[in-house]
PDB file of C-alpha atoms and ligand atoms in Angstrom:
ATOM      1  CA  MET T 778      75.828 100.958 105.124  1.00  0.00           C
ATOM      2  CA  ARG T 779      79.449  99.850 105.393  1.00  0.00           C
ATOM      3  CA  VAL T 780      80.662  97.483 102.678  1.00  0.00           C
ATOM      4  CA  VAL T 781      83.987  95.867 101.812  1.00  0.00           C
ATOM      5  CA  LEU T 782      84.620  94.931  98.175  1.00  0.00           C
ATOM      6  CA  LEU T 783      87.096  92.076  98.070  1.00  0.00           C
ATOM      7  CA  GLY T 784      88.625  90.541  94.960  1.00  0.00           C
ATOM      8  CA  PRO T 785      91.678  90.248  92.736  1.00  0.00           C
ATOM      9  CA  PRO T 786      93.196  93.102  90.713  1.00  0.00           C
ATOM     10  CA  GLY T 787      91.177  93.800  87.572  1.00  0.00           C
ATOM     11  CA  VAL T 788      87.928  92.216  88.725  1.00  0.00           C
ATOM     12  CA  GLY T 789      86.111  95.563  88.738  1.00  0.00           C
ATOM     13  CA  LYS T 790      86.178  96.616  92.393  1.00  0.00           C
ATOM     14  CA  GLY T 791      87.025 100.186  91.431  1.00  0.00           C
ATOM     15  CA  THR T 792      84.306 100.523  88.795  1.00  0.00           C
ATOM     16  CA  GLN T 793      81.613  98.785  90.835  1.00  0.00           C
ATOM     17  CA  GLY T 794      82.671 100.477  94.067  1.00  0.00           C
ATOM     18  CA  ARG T 795      82.494 103.936  92.507  1.00  0.00           C
ATOM     19  CA  ARG T 796      79.023 103.244  91.117  1.00  0.00           C
ATOM     20  CA  LEU T 797      77.766 101.759  94.372  1.00  0.00           C
ATOM     21  CA  ALA T 798      79.083 104.682  96.406  1.00  0.00           C
ATOM     22  CA  THR T 799      77.467 107.259  94.094  1.00  0.00           C
ATOM     23  CA  ASP T 800      74.210 105.327  93.903  1.00  0.00           C
ATOM     24  CA  MET T 801      73.873 104.754  97.649  1.00  0.00           C
ATOM     25  CA  LYS T 802      75.403 108.087  98.704  1.00  0.00           C
ATOM     26  CA  LEU T 803      78.295 106.425 100.501  1.00  0.00           C
ATOM     27  CA  ALA T 804      81.923 107.556 100.703  1.00  0.00           C
ATOM     28  CA  LEU T 805      84.247 105.622  98.409  1.00  0.00           C
ATOM     29  CA  ILE T 806      87.400 104.650 100.265  1.00  0.00           C
ATOM     30  CA  SER T 807      89.855 103.328  97.696  1.00  0.00           C
ATOM     31  CA  THR T 808      93.218 102.777  99.343  1.00  0.00           C
ATOM     32  CA  GLY T 809      94.947 102.406  95.941  1.00  0.00           C
ATOM     33  CA  GLU T 810      93.600 105.813  94.907  1.00  0.00           C
ATOM     34  CA  MET T 811      94.624 107.366  98.228  1.00  0.00           C
ATOM     35  CA  LEU T 812      98.161 106.064  97.711  1.00  0.00           C
ATOM     36  CA  ARG T 813      98.319 107.194  94.070  1.00  0.00           C
ATOM     37  CA  ASP T 814      97.138 110.636  95.176  1.00  0.00           C
ATOM     38  CA  ALA T 815      99.875 110.750  97.852  1.00  0.00           C
ATOM     39  CA  ILE T 816     102.433 109.766  95.192  1.00  0.00           C
ATOM     40  CA  SER T 817     101.311 112.496  92.814  1.00  0.00           C
ATOM     41  CA  ARG T 818     101.596 115.059  95.631  1.00  0.00           C
ATOM     42  CA  ASN T 819     105.031 113.751  96.746  1.00  0.00           C
ATOM     43  CA  THR T 820     103.945 113.460 100.376  1.00  0.00           C
ATOM     44  CA  PRO T 821     106.042 111.330 102.806  1.00  0.00           C
ATOM     45  CA  LEU T 822     103.451 108.548 102.370  1.00  0.00           C
ATOM     46  CA  GLY T 823     103.729 108.855  98.594  1.00  0.00           C
ATOM     47  CA  LEU T 824     107.525 108.642  98.706  1.00  0.00           C
ATOM     48  CA  GLU T 825     107.285 105.519 100.870  1.00  0.00           C
ATOM     49  CA  ALA T 826     104.614 103.879  98.703  1.00  0.00           C
ATOM     50  CA  ARG T 827     105.828 104.662  95.172  1.00  0.00           C
ATOM     51  CA  GLY T 828     108.496 101.936  94.818  1.00  0.00           C
ATOM     52  CA  LEU T 829     106.306  99.303  96.449  1.00  0.00           C
ATOM     53  CA  ILE T 830     103.297 100.029  94.248  1.00  0.00           C
ATOM     54  CA  ASP T 831     105.301 100.207  91.039  1.00  0.00           C
ATOM     55  CA  SER T 832     106.749  96.778  91.746  1.00  0.00           C
ATOM     56  CA  GLY T 833     103.361  95.315  92.717  1.00  0.00           C
ATOM     57  CA  LEU T 834     104.159  94.905  96.430  1.00  0.00           C
ATOM     58  CA  LEU T 835     101.924  95.809  99.376  1.00  0.00           C
ATOM     59  CA  VAL T 836     102.390  98.835 101.611  1.00  0.00           C
ATOM     60  CA  SER T 837     102.823  97.870 105.294  1.00  0.00           C
ATOM     61  CA  ASP T 838      99.794  96.957 107.393  1.00  0.00           C
ATOM     62  CA  ASP T 839     100.535  99.637 110.011  1.00  0.00           C
ATOM     63  CA  VAL T 840     100.602 102.421 107.442  1.00  0.00           C
ATOM     64  CA  MET T 841      97.429 101.200 105.726  1.00  0.00           C
ATOM     65  CA  ILE T 842      95.497 100.695 108.960  1.00  0.00           C
ATOM     66  CA  GLY T 843      96.362 104.221 110.122  1.00  0.00           C
ATOM     67  CA  LEU T 844      95.297 105.637 106.767  1.00  0.00           C
ATOM     68  CA  VAL T 845      91.923 103.867 106.743  1.00  0.00           C
ATOM     69  CA  GLN T 846      91.231 104.611 110.399  1.00  0.00           C
ATOM     70  CA  GLY T 847      91.603 108.335 109.741  1.00  0.00           C
ATOM     71  CA  ARG T 848      89.554 108.188 106.556  1.00  0.00           C
ATOM     72  CA  THR T 849      86.586 106.370 108.160  1.00  0.00           C
ATOM     73  CA  LEU T 850      86.344 109.179 110.705  1.00  0.00           C
ATOM     74  CA  GLU T 851      85.969 111.895 108.071  1.00  0.00           C
ATOM     75  CA  GLN T 852      82.629 113.640 107.723  1.00  0.00           C
ATOM     76  CA  ASP T 853      81.607 112.135 104.386  1.00  0.00           C
ATOM     77  CA  ALA T 854      82.113 108.599 105.717  1.00  0.00           C
ATOM     78  CA  GLN T 855      79.666 109.028 108.600  1.00  0.00           C
ATOM     79  CA  ALA T 856      76.666 107.900 106.531  1.00  0.00           C
ATOM     80  CA  GLY T 857      78.592 104.825 105.413  1.00  0.00           C
ATOM     81  CA  PHE T 858      81.307 103.801 102.988  1.00  0.00           C
ATOM     82  CA  VAL T 859      82.479 101.352 100.365  1.00  0.00           C
ATOM     83  CA  LEU T 860      85.985 100.051 100.967  1.00  0.00           C
ATOM     84  CA  ASP T 861      87.858  99.162  97.774  1.00  0.00           C
ATOM     85  CA  GLY T 862      91.291  97.596  98.240  1.00  0.00           C
ATOM     86  CA  PHE T 863      91.213  97.303 102.026  1.00  0.00           C
ATOM     87  CA  PRO T 864      91.580  94.972 103.877  1.00  0.00           C
ATOM     88  CA  ARG T 865      94.200  93.118 101.852  1.00  0.00           C
ATOM     89  CA  THR T 866      95.713  90.978 104.618  1.00  0.00           C
ATOM     90  CA  VAL T 867      94.338  89.138 107.653  1.00  0.00           C
ATOM     91  CA  PRO T 868      95.955  91.636 110.100  1.00  0.00           C
ATOM     92  CA  GLN T 869      94.229  94.483 108.167  1.00  0.00           C
ATOM     93  CA  ALA T 870      90.876  92.660 108.426  1.00  0.00           C
ATOM     94  CA  THR T 871      91.301  92.155 112.169  1.00  0.00           C
ATOM     95  CA  ALA T 872      92.276  95.793 112.639  1.00  0.00           C
ATOM     96  CA  LEU T 873      89.282  96.937 110.583  1.00  0.00           C
ATOM     97  CA  ASP T 874      86.869  95.003 112.789  1.00  0.00           C
ATOM     98  CA  ARG T 875      88.529  96.456 115.859  1.00  0.00           C
ATOM     99  CA  LEU T 876      88.470 100.045 114.682  1.00  0.00           C
ATOM    100  CA  LEU T 877      84.840  99.848 113.514  1.00  0.00           C
ATOM    101  CA  ALA T 878      83.814  98.194 116.802  1.00  0.00           C
ATOM    102  CA  ALA T 879      85.395 101.152 118.584  1.00  0.00           C
ATOM    103  CA  GLN T 880      83.193 103.439 116.440  1.00  0.00           C
ATOM    104  CA  SER T 881      80.142 101.182 117.207  1.00  0.00           C
ATOM    105  CA  ARG T 882      79.438 100.712 113.509  1.00  0.00           C
ATOM    106  CA  PRO T 883      80.491  97.282 112.277  1.00  0.00           C
ATOM    107  CA  LEU T 884      80.619  96.155 108.651  1.00  0.00           C
ATOM    108  CA  ASN T 885      77.286  95.273 107.037  1.00  0.00           C
ATOM    109  CA  ALA T 886      78.687  93.228 104.183  1.00  0.00           C
ATOM    110  CA  VAL T 887      81.833  91.804 102.630  1.00  0.00           C
ATOM    111  CA  VAL T 888      81.361  91.165  98.915  1.00  0.00           C
ATOM    112  CA  LEU T 889      83.766  88.965  96.973  1.00  0.00           C
ATOM    113  CA  LEU T 890      83.920  89.794  93.259  1.00  0.00           C
ATOM    114  CA  ASP T 891      85.792  87.088  91.396  1.00  0.00           C
ATOM    115  CA  ALA T 892      86.854  86.057  87.888  1.00  0.00           C
ATOM    116  CA  PRO T 893      89.416  83.626  86.390  1.00  0.00           C
ATOM    117  CA  THR T 894      93.067  84.736  86.241  1.00  0.00           C
ATOM    118  CA  THR T 895      93.318  84.732  82.415  1.00  0.00           C
ATOM    119  CA  GLU T 896      90.364  87.115  82.241  1.00  0.00           C
ATOM    120  CA  LEU T 897      91.946  89.378  84.880  1.00  0.00           C
ATOM    121  CA  VAL T 898      95.275  89.671  83.029  1.00  0.00           C
ATOM    122  CA  THR T 899      93.454  90.479  79.769  1.00  0.00           C
ATOM    123  CA  ARG T 900      91.276  93.082  81.452  1.00  0.00           C
ATOM    124  CA  VAL T 901      94.075  94.808  83.348  1.00  0.00           C
ATOM    125  CA  SER T 902      96.273  95.018  80.247  1.00  0.00           C
ATOM    126  CA  ALA T 903      93.436  96.813  78.433  1.00  0.00           C
ATOM    127  CA  ARG T 904      92.641  99.069  81.391  1.00  0.00           C
ATOM    128  CA  ARG T 905      93.150 102.847  81.164  1.00  0.00           C
ATOM    129  CA  GLU T 906      91.984 105.626  83.451  1.00  0.00           C
ATOM    130  CA  CYS T 907      91.327 109.333  83.359  1.00  0.00           C
ATOM    131  CA  PRO T 908      94.023 111.040  85.473  1.00  0.00           C
ATOM    132  CA  VAL T 909      91.513 113.758  86.435  1.00  0.00           C
ATOM    133  CA  CYS T 910      88.290 111.960  87.427  1.00  0.00           C
ATOM    134  CA  LYS T 911      89.723 108.402  87.744  1.00  0.00           C
ATOM    135  CA  ARG T 912      86.972 107.026  85.511  1.00  0.00           C
ATOM    136  CA  ALA T 913      88.056 103.587  84.301  1.00  0.00           C
ATOM    137  CA  TYR T 914      87.948 102.423  80.678  1.00  0.00           C
ATOM    138  CA  ASN T 915      88.675  99.139  78.973  1.00  0.00           C
ATOM    139  CA  MET T 916      90.162  99.708  75.514  1.00  0.00           C
ATOM    140  CA  VAL T 917      88.509  96.508  74.245  1.00  0.00           C
ATOM    141  CA  SER T 918      85.114  96.259  75.943  1.00  0.00           C
ATOM    142  CA  ALA T 919      84.430  99.843  77.102  1.00  0.00           C
ATOM    143  CA  PRO T 920      86.655 102.296  75.176  1.00  0.00           C
ATOM    144  CA  PRO T 921      86.235 106.077  75.311  1.00  0.00           C
ATOM    145  CA  ARG T 922      84.224 107.665  72.482  1.00  0.00           C
ATOM    146  CA  ASP T 923      87.263 108.988  70.577  1.00  0.00           C
ATOM    147  CA  GLY T 924      89.544 106.074  71.477  1.00  0.00           C
ATOM    148  CA  LYS T 925      92.005 108.253  73.462  1.00  0.00           C
ATOM    149  CA  HIS T 926      90.488 110.846  75.778  1.00  0.00           C
ATOM    150  CA  CYS T 927      88.137 110.735  78.771  1.00  0.00           C
ATOM    151  CA  ASP T 928      84.487 111.130  77.695  1.00  0.00           C
ATOM    152  CA  ASP T 929      83.958 113.537  80.610  1.00  0.00           C
ATOM    153  CA  HIS T 930      87.243 115.457  80.041  1.00  0.00           C
ATOM    154  CA  PRO T 931      87.694 115.565  76.260  1.00  0.00           C
ATOM    155  CA  THR T 932      91.149 117.218  76.396  1.00  0.00           C
ATOM    156  CA  VAL T 933      92.575 114.743  78.924  1.00  0.00           C
ATOM    157  CA  ALA T 934      94.358 111.685  77.493  1.00  0.00           C
ATOM    158  CA  LEU T 935      93.765 108.390  79.272  1.00  0.00           C
ATOM    159  CA  ILE T 936      96.758 106.783  81.011  1.00  0.00           C
ATOM    160  CA  GLN T 937      97.807 103.269  81.966  1.00  0.00           C
ATOM    161  CA  ARG T 938      98.779 102.760  85.604  1.00  0.00           C
ATOM    162  CA  ALA T 939     102.472 101.810  85.943  1.00  0.00           C
ATOM    163  CA  ASP T 940     101.483  98.732  87.965  1.00  0.00           C
ATOM    164  CA  ASP T 941      99.131  97.538  85.201  1.00  0.00           C
ATOM    165  CA  ALA T 942     102.078  96.472  83.002  1.00  0.00           C
ATOM    166  CA  GLU T 943     101.712  92.729  82.373  1.00  0.00           C
ATOM    167  CA  GLY T 944     104.685  91.510  84.471  1.00  0.00           C
ATOM    168  CA  THR T 945     103.567  93.605  87.444  1.00  0.00           C
ATOM    169  CA  VAL T 946      99.976  92.416  87.111  1.00  0.00           C
ATOM    170  CA  ARG T 947     101.103  88.785  87.394  1.00  0.00           C
ATOM    171  CA  LYS T 948     103.104  89.669  90.500  1.00  0.00           C
ATOM    172  CA  ARG T 949     100.052  91.449  91.975  1.00  0.00           C
ATOM    173  CA  LEU T 950      97.935  88.373  91.268  1.00  0.00           C
ATOM    174  CA  ASP T 951     100.503  86.160  93.055  1.00  0.00           C
ATOM    175  CA  ILE T 952     100.463  88.513  96.019  1.00  0.00           C
ATOM    176  CA  TYR T 953      96.662  88.467  95.976  1.00  0.00           C
ATOM    177  CA  GLN T 954      96.701  84.664  96.169  1.00  0.00           C
ATOM    178  CA  ALA T 955      99.277  84.593  98.965  1.00  0.00           C
ATOM    179  CA  GLN T 956      98.123  87.490 101.150  1.00  0.00           C
ATOM    180  CA  THR T 957      94.571  88.535 100.272  1.00  0.00           C
ATOM    181  CA  ALA T 958      92.827  85.294  99.208  1.00  0.00           C
ATOM    182  CA  PRO T 959      93.033  83.964 102.813  1.00  0.00           C
ATOM    183  CA  LEU T 960      90.518  86.695 103.685  1.00  0.00           C
ATOM    184  CA  VAL T 961      87.902  84.809 101.657  1.00  0.00           C
ATOM    185  CA  GLY T 962      88.058  81.894 104.109  1.00  0.00           C
ATOM    186  CA  HIS T 963      88.298  84.280 107.038  1.00  0.00           C
ATOM    187  CA  TYR T 964      85.036  86.070 106.167  1.00  0.00           C
ATOM    188  CA  ARG T 965      83.299  82.906 104.916  1.00  0.00           C
ATOM    189  CA  GLU T 966      83.915  81.130 108.247  1.00  0.00           C
ATOM    190  CA  GLN T 967      82.343  84.095 109.988  1.00  0.00           C
ATOM    191  CA  GLY T 968      79.294  83.784 107.698  1.00  0.00           C
ATOM    192  CA  ARG T 969      79.901  87.300 106.407  1.00  0.00           C
ATOM    193  CA  LEU T 970      80.895  86.631 102.790  1.00  0.00           C
ATOM    194  CA  ILE T 971      78.616  87.419  99.848  1.00  0.00           C
ATOM    195  CA  GLU T 972      79.898  86.112  96.500  1.00  0.00           C
ATOM    196  CA  VAL T 973      79.146  87.892  93.236  1.00  0.00           C
ATOM    197  CA  SER T 974      80.576  86.918  89.839  1.00  0.00           C
ATOM    198  CA  GLY T 975      82.718  89.662  88.305  1.00  0.00           C
ATOM    199  CA  LEU T 976      82.367  88.097  84.829  1.00  0.00           C
ATOM    200  CA  GLY T 977      80.274  89.558  82.063  1.00  0.00           C
ATOM    201  CA  ASP T 978      78.751  92.931  81.348  1.00  0.00           C
ATOM    202  CA  MET T 979      79.513  95.522  84.038  1.00  0.00           C
ATOM    203  CA  ASN T 980      75.854  96.560  84.277  1.00  0.00           C
ATOM    204  CA  ASP T 981      74.859  92.944  84.981  1.00  0.00           C
ATOM    205  CA  VAL T 982      77.593  92.650  87.619  1.00  0.00           C
ATOM    206  CA  TYR T 983      76.333  95.834  89.234  1.00  0.00           C
ATOM    207  CA  ALA T 984      72.739  94.572  89.226  1.00  0.00           C
ATOM    208  CA  ALA T 985      73.866  91.327  90.928  1.00  0.00           C
ATOM    209  CA  LEU T 986      75.859  93.321  93.477  1.00  0.00           C
ATOM    210  CA  LYS T 987      72.890  95.549  94.315  1.00  0.00           C
ATOM    211  CA  LEU T 988      70.596  92.542  94.624  1.00  0.00           C
ATOM    212  CA  ALA T 989      73.037  90.794  96.982  1.00  0.00           C
ATOM    213  CA  LEU T 990      73.139  93.874  99.213  1.00  0.00           C
ATOM    214  CA  GLU T 991      69.339  93.977  99.353  1.00  0.00           C
ATOM    215  CA  GLU T 992      69.182  90.450 100.843  1.00  0.00           C
ATOM    216  CA  PRO T 993      67.554  90.290 104.259  1.00  0.00           C
ATOM    217  CA  GLY T 994      70.294  90.099 106.860  1.00  0.00           C
ATOM    218  CA  VAL T 995      72.439  92.763 105.214  1.00  0.00           C
ATOM    219  CA  ALA T 996      71.447  95.525 107.590  1.00  0.00           C
ATOM    220  CA  ARG T 997      71.619  99.164 106.556  1.00  0.00           C
TER     221      ARG T 997
HETATM  222  P1  LIG Z1950      94.642  99.011  93.882  1.00  0.00           P
HETATM  223  O1  LIG Z1950      94.333 100.306  93.231  1.00  0.00           O
HETATM  224  O2  LIG Z1950      93.649  98.611  94.932  1.00  0.00           O
HETATM  225  O3  LIG Z1950      94.919  97.906  92.883  1.00  0.00           O
HETATM  226  O4  LIG Z1950      96.026  99.225  94.691  1.00  0.00           O
HETATM  227  C1  LIG Z1950      97.219  99.568  94.016  1.00  0.00           C
HETATM  228  C2  LIG Z1950      98.420  99.248  94.906  1.00  0.00           C
HETATM  229  O5  LIG Z1950      98.351 100.047  96.100  1.00  0.00           O
HETATM  230  C3  LIG Z1950      98.525  97.815  95.398  1.00  0.00           C
HETATM  231  O6  LIG Z1950      99.115  96.947  94.439  1.00  0.00           O
HETATM  232  C4  LIG Z1950      99.388  98.001  96.627  1.00  0.00           C
HETATM  233  O7  LIG Z1950     100.743  98.211  96.268  1.00  0.00           O
HETATM  234  C5  LIG Z1950      98.863  99.307  97.215  1.00  0.00           C
HETATM  235  N1  LIG Z1950      97.740  99.079  98.157  1.00  0.00           N
HETATM  236  C6  LIG Z1950      96.444  99.447  97.991  1.00  0.00           C
HETATM  237  N2  LIG Z1950      95.698  99.072  99.036  1.00  0.00           N
HETATM  238  C7  LIG Z1950      96.539  98.429  99.895  1.00  0.00           C
HETATM  239  C8  LIG Z1950      96.374  97.770 101.138  1.00  0.00           C
HETATM  240  N3  LIG Z1950      95.160  97.689 101.739  1.00  0.00           N
HETATM  241  N4  LIG Z1950      97.468  97.211 101.730  1.00  0.00           N
HETATM  242  C9  LIG Z1950      98.667  97.288 101.143  1.00  0.00           C
HETATM  243  N5  LIG Z1950      98.911  97.874  99.970  1.00  0.00           N
HETATM  244  C10 LIG Z1950      97.858  98.438  99.329  1.00  0.00           C
END
């Protein structure tokens, strides 16, 4: 199965995408994580992306399309994948359709996770992650056991992403509205959009997501 998770920053794409990928034995393709990994390794891509990400701006379509094209061809993605954070613009969506058509394996589903802006800002400000396993925490609703370290890596302190600072989050939300929200109409017009509320308990959101993907018509 090949699924796109669409939605604003902080809605839970990362958390839900990771769980879905593990559960359904799919590769998780998170473009944000790929870029953060490139930054931490100081690769040419990382050097190009760092300033853009830290100021909440998007990396160019050409770079992102090349990155995702290569990643979808890797061995672990052959059985299917969950895309988190891509496509983020209409040209990326068009390119994705084209590159998957060339591989004769089109998308099965595009899921929109959504929540009101005030909720997103609150959530992102409270968001922390483990720098080792990338597990996400919310310091208010889902804190780690000791309040500071990853439950799975008890010596590793949780960190806040630089682009989760409040001013940058608002900028990312504006960019989402301007550049990514048009994809909602794009996929809806094609009859390919499945909408799932990102509000509430994360286990309930996951259950709704799984149910939506089990609908007849969402081919495996
Ligand atoms: P995310 O982890 O999905 O919130 O992504 C973090 C940041 O990485 C974004 O704010 C962008 O700067 C960059 N990024 C991730 N995916 C894309 C994409 N598909 N197109 C452009 N920039 C991206």
